[in-house]
Coordinates of C-alpha atoms and ligand atoms in Angstrom, one line a residue:
Chain A
M1 CA 39.5 -1.8 -17.2
S2 CA 37.8 -0.3 -14.2
A3 CA 35.7 -2.4 -11.8
P4 CA 32.3 -3.3 -13.3
L5 CA 29.2 -1.3 -12.2
L6 CA 27.3 -4.5 -11.7
Q7 CA 28.9 -7.9 -11.1
V8 CA 26.9 -11.1 -10.6
K9 CA 29.2 -13.9 -9.3
A10 CA 28.2 -17.6 -9.3
V11 CA 24.7 -16.7 -8.3
E12 CA 22.2 -19.5 -7.5
T13 CA 18.6 -18.5 -6.9
Y14 CA 15.8 -20.9 -5.7
Y15 CA 12.0 -20.9 -5.7
G16 CA 11.4 -23.3 -2.8
N17 CA 13.5 -26.3 -3.8
I18 CA 13.5 -25.5 -7.5
R19 CA 16.8 -24.0 -8.7
A20 CA 16.1 -21.2 -11.2
L21 CA 19.6 -19.8 -11.5
N22 CA 22.5 -22.2 -11.5
G23 CA 25.8 -20.4 -11.1
V24 CA 25.3 -17.2 -13.1
D25 CA 28.2 -14.8 -13.9
V26 CA 27.4 -11.5 -15.5
E27 CA 29.1 -8.1 -15.7
V28 CA 27.8 -4.7 -16.7
H29 CA 30.2 -1.8 -17.1
R30 CA 29.4 1.9 -16.8
G31 CA 27.9 3.3 -20.0
E32 CA 27.2 -0.1 -21.6
I33 CA 24.0 -1.5 -23.0
V34 CA 24.1 -5.2 -22.2
C35 CA 21.4 -7.7 -23.2
L36 CA 20.4 -11.1 -22.0
I37 CA 18.6 -13.4 -24.4
G38 CA 17.2 -16.9 -23.8
A39 CA 14.1 -19.0 -24.2
N40 CA 11.1 -18.8 -22.0
G41 CA 11.7 -20.1 -18.6
A42 CA 15.5 -19.8 -18.9
G43 CA 15.7 -17.7 -15.8
K44 CA 16.2 -14.2 -17.2
S45 CA 13.5 -12.5 -15.1
T46 CA 14.8 -14.4 -12.1
L47 CA 18.2 -12.8 -12.7
M48 CA 16.8 -9.3 -13.0
M49 CA 14.8 -9.8 -9.7
T50 CA 17.8 -11.4 -8.0
I51 CA 19.9 -8.3 -8.7
C52 CA 17.2 -6.4 -6.8
G53 CA 17.1 -8.9 -4.0
S54 CA 13.6 -10.2 -4.6
P55 CA 14.2 -13.2 -4.3
Q56 CA 17.7 -13.1 -2.9
A57 CA 20.4 -15.3 -4.2
R58 CA 21.0 -18.3 -2.0
T59 CA 24.7 -18.6 -2.9
G60 CA 27.1 -16.4 -4.9
A61 CA 27.2 -12.6 -4.8
V62 CA 25.8 -9.5 -6.4
M63 CA 28.2 -6.6 -6.4
F64 CA 27.2 -3.0 -7.3
E65 CA 29.9 -0.3 -7.5
G66 CA 32.2 -2.7 -5.7
E67 CA 29.9 -3.2 -2.7
E68 CA 28.1 -6.5 -2.0
I69 CA 24.3 -6.1 -2.1
T70 CA 23.3 -9.8 -2.1
R71 CA 21.6 -9.6 1.3
M72 CA 20.3 -6.0 1.1
P73 CA 16.5 -5.5 1.3
T74 CA 15.0 -4.6 -2.0
H75 CA 14.0 -1.0 -1.1
E76 CA 17.6 -0.3 -0.1
I77 CA 18.9 -1.7 -3.3
A78 CA 16.5 0.6 -5.1
R79 CA 17.9 3.6 -3.2
L80 CA 21.4 2.8 -4.7
R81 CA 19.7 3.8 -7.9
I82 CA 19.2 0.5 -9.5
A83 CA 15.8 0.9 -11.3
Q84 CA 13.9 -1.8 -12.9
S85 CA 11.0 -2.0 -15.4
P86 CA 10.0 -5.5 -14.5
E87 CA 8.4 -8.3 -16.4
G88 CA 4.7 -7.5 -16.8
R89 CA 5.3 -3.8 -16.4
R90 CA 3.7 -3.7 -13.0
I91 CA 2.1 -0.2 -13.4
F92 CA 0.1 0.8 -10.3
P93 CA -3.4 0.4 -11.9
R94 CA -5.3 2.7 -9.6
M95 CA -2.8 5.5 -9.6
T96 CA -2.7 8.1 -12.3
V97 CA 0.2 8.2 -14.8
F98 CA 1.5 11.2 -13.0
E99 CA 1.4 9.4 -9.6
N100 CA 3.1 6.4 -11.1
L101 CA 5.9 8.8 -12.1
Q102 CA 6.0 10.3 -8.6
M103 CA 6.4 6.8 -7.3
G104 CA 9.5 6.4 -9.5
A105 CA 11.2 9.5 -8.0
S106 CA 12.7 8.6 -4.7
L107 CA 12.4 11.1 -1.9
D108 CA 15.9 12.5 -2.0
N109 CA 15.6 13.8 -5.5
L110 CA 12.3 15.5 -5.4
K111 CA 14.2 18.7 -6.3
Y112 CA 14.8 17.3 -9.7
F113 CA 11.2 16.1 -10.1
N114 CA 9.8 18.8 -12.4
E115 CA 12.9 18.7 -14.6
D116 CA 12.8 14.9 -14.8
V117 CA 9.1 14.7 -15.6
E118 CA 9.6 17.1 -18.5
K119 CA 12.4 14.9 -19.7
V120 CA 10.3 11.7 -19.7
F121 CA 7.4 13.5 -21.3
T122 CA 9.7 14.7 -24.1
L123 CA 10.8 11.1 -24.5
F124 CA 7.3 9.7 -24.4
P125 CA 4.9 12.5 -25.4
R126 CA 1.9 10.0 -25.1
L127 CA 2.4 10.0 -21.4
K128 CA 2.0 13.7 -21.1
E129 CA -1.4 13.6 -22.8
R130 CA -2.4 10.8 -20.5
Q131 CA -0.9 12.1 -17.2
A132 CA -4.2 12.3 -15.4
Q133 CA -5.5 8.9 -16.5
R134 CA -5.3 5.9 -14.3
G135 CA -2.4 3.5 -15.1
G136 CA -4.8 0.5 -15.4
T137 CA -6.6 2.1 -18.3
L138 CA -3.5 2.6 -20.5
S139 CA -2.9 0.4 -23.5
G140 CA 0.0 -2.1 -23.4
G141 CA 2.4 0.1 -25.2
E142 CA 1.6 3.1 -23.0
Q143 CA 2.0 1.0 -19.9
Q144 CA 5.4 -0.1 -21.2
M145 CA 6.4 3.5 -21.8
L146 CA 5.2 4.4 -18.3
S147 CA 7.1 1.5 -16.8
I148 CA 10.3 2.7 -18.4
A149 CA 9.6 6.3 -17.6
R150 CA 8.9 5.5 -14.0
A151 CA 12.2 3.7 -13.7
L152 CA 14.0 6.7 -15.3
M153 CA 12.5 9.0 -12.7
A154 CA 14.8 7.4 -10.1
R155 CA 17.8 8.9 -12.1
P156 CA 19.2 5.4 -12.2
K157 CA 22.9 4.5 -12.3
L158 CA 21.7 1.1 -13.7
L159 CA 18.5 0.6 -15.6
L160 CA 17.1 -3.0 -15.7
L161 CA 14.6 -3.6 -18.5
D162 CA 12.7 -6.9 -18.6
E163 CA 11.3 -7.5 -22.1
P164 CA 10.4 -4.0 -22.9
S165 CA 9.1 -5.1 -26.4
L166 CA 6.8 -7.8 -25.2
G167 CA 3.5 -7.7 -26.9
L168 CA 4.1 -4.4 -28.6
A169 CA 3.6 -3.3 -32.2
P170 CA 6.9 -3.2 -34.1
L171 CA 6.7 0.6 -34.5
I172 CA 6.4 1.1 -30.8
V173 CA 9.3 -1.3 -30.2
K174 CA 11.4 0.7 -32.5
G175 CA 10.5 3.8 -30.6
I176 CA 11.4 2.3 -27.3
F177 CA 14.7 0.9 -28.5
E178 CA 15.6 4.3 -30.0
A179 CA 14.7 6.0 -26.7
I180 CA 17.1 3.6 -24.9
K181 CA 19.9 4.2 -27.3
K182 CA 19.4 7.9 -27.0
L183 CA 19.6 7.9 -23.2
N184 CA 22.7 5.7 -23.4
K185 CA 24.4 8.0 -25.9
E186 CA 23.5 11.3 -24.5
E187 CA 23.6 10.6 -20.8
G188 CA 25.8 7.6 -20.5
L189 CA 22.9 5.6 -19.0
T190 CA 23.9 2.0 -18.2
V191 CA 21.3 -0.5 -19.4
F192 CA 20.9 -4.2 -18.8
L193 CA 18.0 -5.6 -20.7
V194 CA 16.3 -8.9 -21.2
E195 CA 14.8 -9.5 -24.6
Q196 CA 13.0 -12.2 -26.5
N197 CA 13.3 -10.0 -29.6
A198 CA 17.0 -11.1 -29.9
F199 CA 17.7 -9.5 -33.2
G200 CA 16.7 -6.0 -32.2
A201 CA 18.3 -6.3 -28.8
L202 CA 21.6 -7.6 -30.0
K203 CA 21.8 -4.8 -32.6
L204 CA 21.2 -2.3 -29.9
S205 CA 23.6 -3.7 -27.4
D206 CA 27.4 -3.5 -26.8
R207 CA 27.5 -7.0 -25.4
G208 CA 25.1 -9.8 -24.8
Y209 CA 24.7 -13.0 -22.8
V210 CA 22.8 -16.1 -23.7
M211 CA 21.0 -18.0 -20.9
V212 CA 19.8 -21.6 -21.1
N213 CA 18.2 -23.4 -18.1
G214 CA 19.6 -21.0 -15.4
R215 CA 23.1 -20.9 -16.8
V216 CA 24.9 -18.4 -19.0
T217 CA 26.1 -20.5 -22.0
M218 CA 27.5 -17.8 -24.2
S219 CA 28.6 -14.2 -24.2
G220 CA 30.2 -11.8 -26.6
S221 CA 29.7 -8.5 -28.3
G222 CA 26.4 -7.8 -29.9
K223 CA 27.9 -8.3 -33.4
E224 CA 29.6 -11.6 -32.5
L225 CA 26.4 -13.1 -31.1
L226 CA 24.4 -11.9 -34.1
A227 CA 26.9 -13.7 -36.3
N228 CA 27.1 -16.9 -34.2
P229 CA 25.5 -19.8 -35.9
E230 CA 24.1 -21.4 -32.7
V231 CA 22.6 -18.1 -31.7
R232 CA 21.1 -17.6 -35.1
A233 CA 19.6 -21.1 -35.1
A234 CA 18.1 -20.9 -31.7
Y235 CA 17.0 -17.3 -31.3
L236 CA 17.0 -15.5 -34.7
E237 CA 16.0 -17.7 -37.6
G238 CA 12.3 -18.2 -37.6
G239 CA 12.1 -15.8 -34.7
R240 CA 10.9 -12.2 -34.8
H241 CA 13.2 -9.9 -36.8
Chain B
M1 CA -40.5 16.0 10.5
E2 CA -38.5 17.5 13.4
Y3 CA -38.4 14.1 15.0
F4 CA -37.0 12.7 11.8
V5 CA -34.2 15.3 11.5
Q6 CA -33.5 14.8 15.2
Q7 CA -32.9 11.1 14.5
L8 CA -30.7 12.0 11.5
V9 CA -28.5 14.1 13.8
N10 CA -28.2 11.3 16.3
G11 CA -27.5 8.8 13.5
L12 CA -24.8 11.0 12.1
T13 CA -23.1 11.2 15.4
L14 CA -23.1 7.5 16.0
G15 CA -22.2 6.9 12.3
S16 CA -19.1 9.2 12.7
I17 CA -17.8 7.0 15.4
Y18 CA -18.4 3.9 13.4
G19 CA -16.8 5.4 10.3
M20 CA -13.6 6.4 12.2
I21 CA -13.3 2.8 13.4
A22 CA -14.1 1.3 10.1
I23 CA -11.2 3.1 8.4
G24 CA -8.8 1.1 10.4
Y25 CA -10.4 -2.2 9.2
T26 CA -10.5 -1.1 5.6
M27 CA -6.9 0.2 5.5
V28 CA -5.3 -2.8 7.0
Y29 CA -7.4 -5.1 4.8
G30 CA -6.4 -3.0 1.8
I31 CA -2.7 -3.1 2.5
I32 CA -2.2 -6.7 3.7
G33 CA -5.5 -8.4 3.0
M34 CA -6.1 -9.2 6.6
I35 CA -9.1 -8.6 8.8
N36 CA -7.7 -7.2 12.0
F37 CA -10.2 -8.6 14.5
A38 CA -8.4 -6.9 17.3
H39 CA -9.3 -3.5 15.9
G40 CA -12.4 -3.1 18.0
D41 CA -10.4 -3.6 21.1
I42 CA -8.0 -0.8 20.0
F43 CA -11.1 1.4 20.0
M44 CA -11.9 0.3 23.6
L45 CA -8.2 0.8 24.6
G46 CA -8.5 4.3 23.3
G47 CA -11.6 4.8 25.5
F48 CA -9.7 3.6 28.5
A49 CA -6.6 5.7 27.9
A50 CA -8.9 8.7 27.6
L51 CA -10.6 7.7 30.8
I52 CA -7.4 7.5 32.7
V53 CA -6.2 10.8 31.4
F54 CA -9.5 12.4 32.5
L55 CA -9.2 10.9 36.0
L56 CA -5.6 12.0 36.4
L57 CA -6.5 15.5 35.2
T58 CA -9.5 15.9 37.5
T59 CA -7.7 14.4 40.5
F60 CA -4.5 16.4 40.3
I61 CA -5.4 19.7 38.6
A62 CA -8.5 21.6 39.6
G63 CA -10.4 23.3 36.9
V64 CA -8.8 22.1 33.8
P65 CA -10.5 23.7 30.7
V66 CA -12.7 21.2 29.0
V67 CA -11.1 21.8 25.6
L68 CA -7.6 21.1 27.0
A69 CA -8.9 18.0 28.8
L70 CA -10.5 16.6 25.6
L71 CA -7.4 17.4 23.6
L72 CA -5.1 15.7 26.0
M73 CA -7.4 12.7 26.3
M74 CA -7.5 12.4 22.5
V75 CA -3.7 12.7 22.1
V76 CA -2.8 10.2 24.8
A77 CA -5.5 7.8 23.5
M78 CA -4.0 8.1 20.0
L79 CA -0.5 7.5 21.2
T80 CA -1.4 4.5 23.4
A81 CA -3.5 2.8 20.7
G82 CA -0.9 3.6 18.1
L83 CA 1.9 2.1 20.1
W84 CA -0.2 -1.0 20.9
N85 CA -1.2 -1.6 17.3
W86 CA 2.4 -1.0 16.1
T87 CA 3.7 -3.5 18.6
I88 CA 1.2 -6.3 17.8
E89 CA 1.7 -5.8 14.1
K90 CA 5.4 -6.2 14.6
V91 CA 5.4 -9.2 17.0
A92 CA 2.2 -11.0 16.2
Y93 CA 1.2 -10.3 12.6
R94 CA 4.4 -9.6 10.7
P95 CA 6.0 -13.0 11.4
L96 CA 2.9 -14.7 9.9
R97 CA 2.8 -12.7 6.7
G98 CA 3.1 -15.1 3.9
S99 CA 1.9 -18.1 5.9
F100 CA -1.6 -19.5 5.3
R101 CA -4.4 -17.0 5.2
L102 CA -6.2 -17.9 8.4
A103 CA -3.1 -17.7 10.6
P104 CA -3.1 -13.9 11.0
L105 CA -6.8 -13.9 11.4
I106 CA -6.7 -16.4 14.3
T107 CA -3.8 -14.4 15.8
A108 CA -5.9 -11.3 15.6
I109 CA -8.7 -13.0 17.5
G110 CA -6.1 -14.0 20.1
M111 CA -4.8 -10.4 20.3
S112 CA -8.4 -9.2 20.8
I113 CA -9.0 -11.6 23.7
A114 CA -5.7 -10.8 25.2
L115 CA -6.3 -7.0 25.2
S116 CA -9.8 -7.1 26.5
N117 CA -8.8 -9.5 29.3
F118 CA -5.8 -7.4 30.1
I119 CA -8.1 -4.4 30.5
Q120 CA -10.5 -6.4 32.5
V121 CA -7.8 -7.5 34.9
T122 CA -6.1 -4.2 35.3
Q123 CA -9.1 -1.9 35.1
G124 CA -11.8 -4.1 36.6
P125 CA -14.8 -5.7 34.9
R126 CA -17.4 -3.0 35.8
N127 CA -18.6 0.0 33.8
K128 CA -16.4 3.0 34.3
P129 CA -18.5 6.1 34.3
I130 CA -17.2 9.7 34.0
P131 CA -19.2 12.8 34.9
P132 CA -20.4 14.7 31.8
L133 CA -17.6 16.6 30.2
V134 CA -19.7 18.9 28.1
S135 CA -23.4 19.2 28.7
S136 CA -24.6 22.2 26.7
V137 CA -27.6 21.6 24.5
Y138 CA -28.9 23.8 21.8
D139 CA -32.3 24.1 20.3
V140 CA -32.2 24.7 16.6
F141 CA -35.6 25.0 14.9
G142 CA -37.1 22.5 17.3
I143 CA -34.2 20.0 17.0
T144 CA -32.1 19.4 20.1
I145 CA -28.4 19.2 19.3
S146 CA -25.9 18.7 22.0
L147 CA -22.5 20.2 22.1
K148 CA -21.2 16.6 22.3
Q149 CA -22.7 15.8 19.0
I150 CA -21.3 18.9 17.4
I151 CA -17.9 18.1 18.7
I152 CA -18.0 14.6 17.4
I153 CA -19.1 15.5 14.0
I154 CA -16.6 18.4 13.7
I155 CA -13.7 16.3 15.0
T156 CA -14.6 13.5 12.6
A157 CA -14.8 15.8 9.7
V158 CA -11.5 17.5 10.5
L159 CA -9.7 14.2 11.0
L160 CA -11.1 12.6 7.9
S161 CA -10.0 15.6 5.9
I162 CA -6.5 15.3 7.2
F163 CA -6.5 11.7 6.6
W164 CA -7.8 12.1 3.1
Y165 CA -5.0 14.6 2.4
I166 CA -2.3 12.2 3.7
V167 CA -3.5 9.3 1.7
N168 CA -4.1 11.1 -1.5
K169 CA -1.6 13.9 -1.6
T170 CA 1.6 13.0 0.3
P171 CA 4.5 10.7 -0.5
L172 CA 3.5 8.6 2.5
G173 CA 0.0 8.1 1.2
R174 CA 1.4 7.3 -2.2
A175 CA 3.6 4.7 -0.7
Q176 CA 0.7 3.2 1.2
R177 CA -1.4 3.0 -2.0
A178 CA 1.5 1.6 -4.0
T179 CA 2.1 -1.1 -1.3
E180 CA -1.6 -1.9 -1.4
Q181 CA -1.6 -2.3 -5.2
D182 CA 1.7 -4.1 -5.8
R183 CA 3.9 -4.7 -2.8
K184 CA 6.8 -6.1 -4.8
M185 CA 6.8 -3.2 -7.2
A186 CA 6.7 -0.7 -4.4
A187 CA 9.8 -2.2 -2.9
L188 CA 11.5 -2.1 -6.3
L189 CA 10.9 1.7 -6.3
G190 CA 12.5 2.1 -2.8
V191 CA 9.4 1.9 -0.6
D192 CA 10.1 0.4 2.8
V193 CA 7.1 -1.9 2.8
D194 CA 7.4 -3.0 6.4
R195 CA 7.6 0.6 7.6
T196 CA 4.6 1.5 5.4
I197 CA 2.5 -1.3 6.9
S198 CA 3.5 -0.2 10.4
V199 CA 2.5 3.3 9.7
T200 CA -0.9 2.1 8.4
F201 CA -1.5 0.2 11.6
I202 CA -0.6 3.3 13.6
M203 CA -2.9 5.5 11.6
G204 CA -5.8 3.1 11.9
A205 CA -5.3 2.8 15.6
A206 CA -5.1 6.6 16.1
L207 CA -8.5 7.1 14.4
A208 CA -10.0 4.3 16.4
A209 CA -8.7 5.8 19.6
V210 CA -10.3 9.2 18.7
A211 CA -13.5 7.3 18.2
G212 CA -13.0 5.7 21.6
T213 CA -12.5 9.0 23.2
M214 CA -15.6 10.4 21.5
Y215 CA -17.6 7.3 22.6
L216 CA -16.5 7.9 26.2
M217 CA -17.5 11.5 26.0
Y218 CA -20.9 10.8 24.3
Y219 CA -22.1 7.9 26.6
G220 CA -20.0 8.8 29.7
V221 CA -19.0 5.3 30.3
V222 CA -16.6 2.6 29.0
V223 CA -16.2 -1.1 29.8
F224 CA -13.7 -3.7 28.8
T225 CA -16.2 -5.4 26.5
D226 CA -16.8 -2.2 24.5
G227 CA -14.5 -3.3 21.8
F228 CA -16.9 -6.0 20.6
V229 CA -20.2 -4.6 19.5
P230 CA -19.0 -1.3 18.1
G231 CA -16.1 -3.2 16.6
V232 CA -18.4 -5.6 14.8
K233 CA -20.6 -2.7 13.7
A234 CA -17.6 -0.8 12.3
F235 CA -16.4 -3.9 10.5
T236 CA -19.9 -4.3 9.1
A237 CA -19.7 -0.6 8.0
A238 CA -16.4 -1.4 6.2
V239 CA -17.9 -4.3 4.4
L240 CA -21.1 -2.5 3.6
G241 CA -19.1 0.4 2.1
G242 CA -16.8 -1.9 0.3
I243 CA -13.8 -3.3 2.2
G244 CA -10.6 -1.7 1.0
S245 CA -12.3 1.6 0.1
L246 CA -11.7 4.6 2.4
P247 CA -14.7 6.6 1.3
G248 CA -16.7 3.4 1.5
A249 CA -15.7 3.0 5.2
V250 CA -17.0 6.4 6.1
L251 CA -20.2 6.0 4.0
G252 CA -20.8 2.6 5.6
G253 CA -20.3 4.0 9.1
L254 CA -22.7 6.8 8.5
L255 CA -25.3 4.5 7.0
I256 CA -25.1 2.1 9.9
G257 CA -25.4 4.9 12.4
L258 CA -28.4 6.3 10.5
I259 CA -30.1 2.9 10.1
E260 CA -29.7 2.2 13.8
S261 CA -31.1 5.6 14.9
L262 CA -34.0 5.6 12.5
W263 CA -34.9 2.0 13.2
S264 CA -34.8 2.6 17.0
A265 CA -36.9 5.7 16.6
Y266 CA -39.7 4.3 14.4
F267 CA -39.7 0.6 15.2
T268 CA -38.4 -1.3 18.2
I269 CA -35.0 -0.7 19.6
D270 CA -34.6 -4.5 20.4
Y271 CA -34.3 -5.3 16.7
K272 CA -32.0 -2.5 15.6
D273 CA -29.0 -4.8 15.2
V274 CA -31.2 -7.3 13.2
A275 CA -32.2 -4.4 11.0
T276 CA -28.6 -3.4 10.5
F277 CA -27.3 -6.8 9.6
S278 CA -30.3 -7.5 7.3
I279 CA -29.5 -4.4 5.3
L280 CA -25.9 -5.6 5.1
A281 CA -27.0 -9.0 3.8
I282 CA -29.3 -7.4 1.2
V283 CA -26.6 -5.1 0.0
L284 CA -24.1 -7.9 -0.3
I285 CA -26.6 -10.0 -2.3
F286 CA -26.9 -7.4 -4.9
K287 CA -23.4 -5.9 -4.7
P288 CA -21.0 -8.5 -3.2
S289 CA -18.1 -6.0 -3.1
G290 CA -20.0 -3.4 -1.1
I291 CA -21.4 -0.1 -2.1
L292 CA -18.1 1.6 -3.2
G293 CA -15.9 -1.5 -3.3
R294 CA -14.4 -2.7 -6.6
P295 CA -15.0 -6.3 -7.7
E296 CA -12.1 -8.6 -6.8
V297 CA -10.2 -8.8 -10.0
E298 CA -6.7 -7.8 -9.6
K299 CA -6.0 -8.9 -6.0
V300 CA -3.2 -11.4 -5.9
Ligands
ADP401 N1 7.5 -17.1 -8.5 C1 8.0 -18.3 -8.9 N2 7.8 -19.4 -8.2 C2 8.2 -20.6 -8.6 N3 8.9 -20.8 -9.8 C3 9.1 -19.7 -10.6 C4 8.7 -18.4 -10.2 N4 9.1 -17.5 -11.1 C5 9.7 -18.2 -12.0 N5 9.8 -19.5 -11.7 C6 10.4 -20.6 -12.5 O1 11.8 -20.3 -12.6 C7 12.2 -20.5 -13.9 C8 12.8 -19.3 -14.6 O2 11.7 -18.4 -14.8 P1 11.9 -16.9 -15.3 O3 13.1 -16.3 -14.6 O4 10.6 -16.2 -15.3 O5 12.4 -17.2 -16.8 P2 12.4 -16.2 -18.1 O6 12.2 -14.8 -17.6 O7 13.7 -16.5 -18.7 O8 11.3 -16.6 -19.0 C9 11.0 -21.1 -14.7 O9 11.2 -22.5 -14.6 C10 9.9 -20.7 -13.9 O10 8.8 -21.6 -14.0
MG402 MG1 10.8 -13.4 -18.0

């Protein structure tokens, strides 16, 4: 097997003196969809942000395409084409939808801009209708689409999605999951996503990790984890299906 | 009526100068949430840089065309002020980013004192006069308009248009607005936040330096304390217009220029500053975020 696209090795991340990640190992290979599930406060978002160097890991290493990026500034990591749709979507509220998309396209690929905009508009036609509207006035679902679309504008080698389904109607969640699957199938896009909606996410994913209190406690293929009794008890039964 | 229009023209001229300074306050506040108290002194520094260029030109080259002289004064003032503001941001403000809120403010006051004292020591404490650069005066329907006023208003309009274009239509301006709205997200999208903040300080300083040059040309004199009163007025303009809002800074500047001129013309000049600040107080009672400011809701 070739070297993983992303490799997180024994990473520990702190907020002040509080340790949020406690020796995390995760791998994502090219062309995979990998998901990370876990309860609230487990450290999932911290891992996503640590990959992007904000905050940086205190110990351990983050490797991307075989190069260490642990101490790289966040904006340089972004320029390696790691794009994130972070927790809370973080749309620029006083920029239009179109400007938010422009922010997603880094300077060196402005030549693809028109083509890429058309592509995300095909994926999320709602955004096309709203392109002149300010980000802050969009509905939650539209903001989520915009957040993902903005990340796609970077032509990412690795797409990080932090809870893309949070707070959205089931129909919209289905649409977003289908869009992810389609990009993965048709363009080989590599996706690492965090989900509370464990059932949907595991079905979508090639592999998954389970995180508890800042540690990865289990990993396996999507199917294995779906069938695992512990996973079922903790994250599926009684949870959202 | 003619007297009134005359005062409008005077007020607009003064207001242009305030507006150009106010933009620096409002941009820096918008992007890092800090009141740069040293900004008024940047304006004064611009005035001195222009003065020095003027003196060098008139000493060494006889008969320099006025347009060329003004242009050189402006450019050198912009470069000097830009370099100074870039440097203090890097060495004095950046290390304090993320520390308690008053720290950068206090440092800025220190930087303000340091710069005005430096100018006092190196340039002397007295008024520095220059002979009138442009002295033509036109009579338009009974109103006296000087060429100086026309130059100030035109240069302000041109610079503000360029500035508006940069902020609203270029990748640099987008990066500045993104950094202002969500610094962490901007970095996640590849924006070099430190560099963007540096550029913002340089842009604000350049506009203040042009204002300083115009001030020198208009009044024919500059002194090391000049950063203070116009600086406070421009800061007031930024607050009046709504701190953080660029059109607000310009509007606030023009309003304060107009209030001052009209008050001095119809009432007593001694109380013009009282009038200005009273109007500020009244506006803030009814609209705490300023005329074009947005209410503090999403600032983190
Ligand atoms: N900015 C922060 N400052 C301090 N503690 C934080 C911060 N962000 C998250 N934490 C803490 O780190 C832990 C992991 O949080 P997070 O990564 O957001 O979990 P998850 O995304 O799995 O819900 C939690 O205990 C949370 O309280
Ligand atoms: Mg989270």
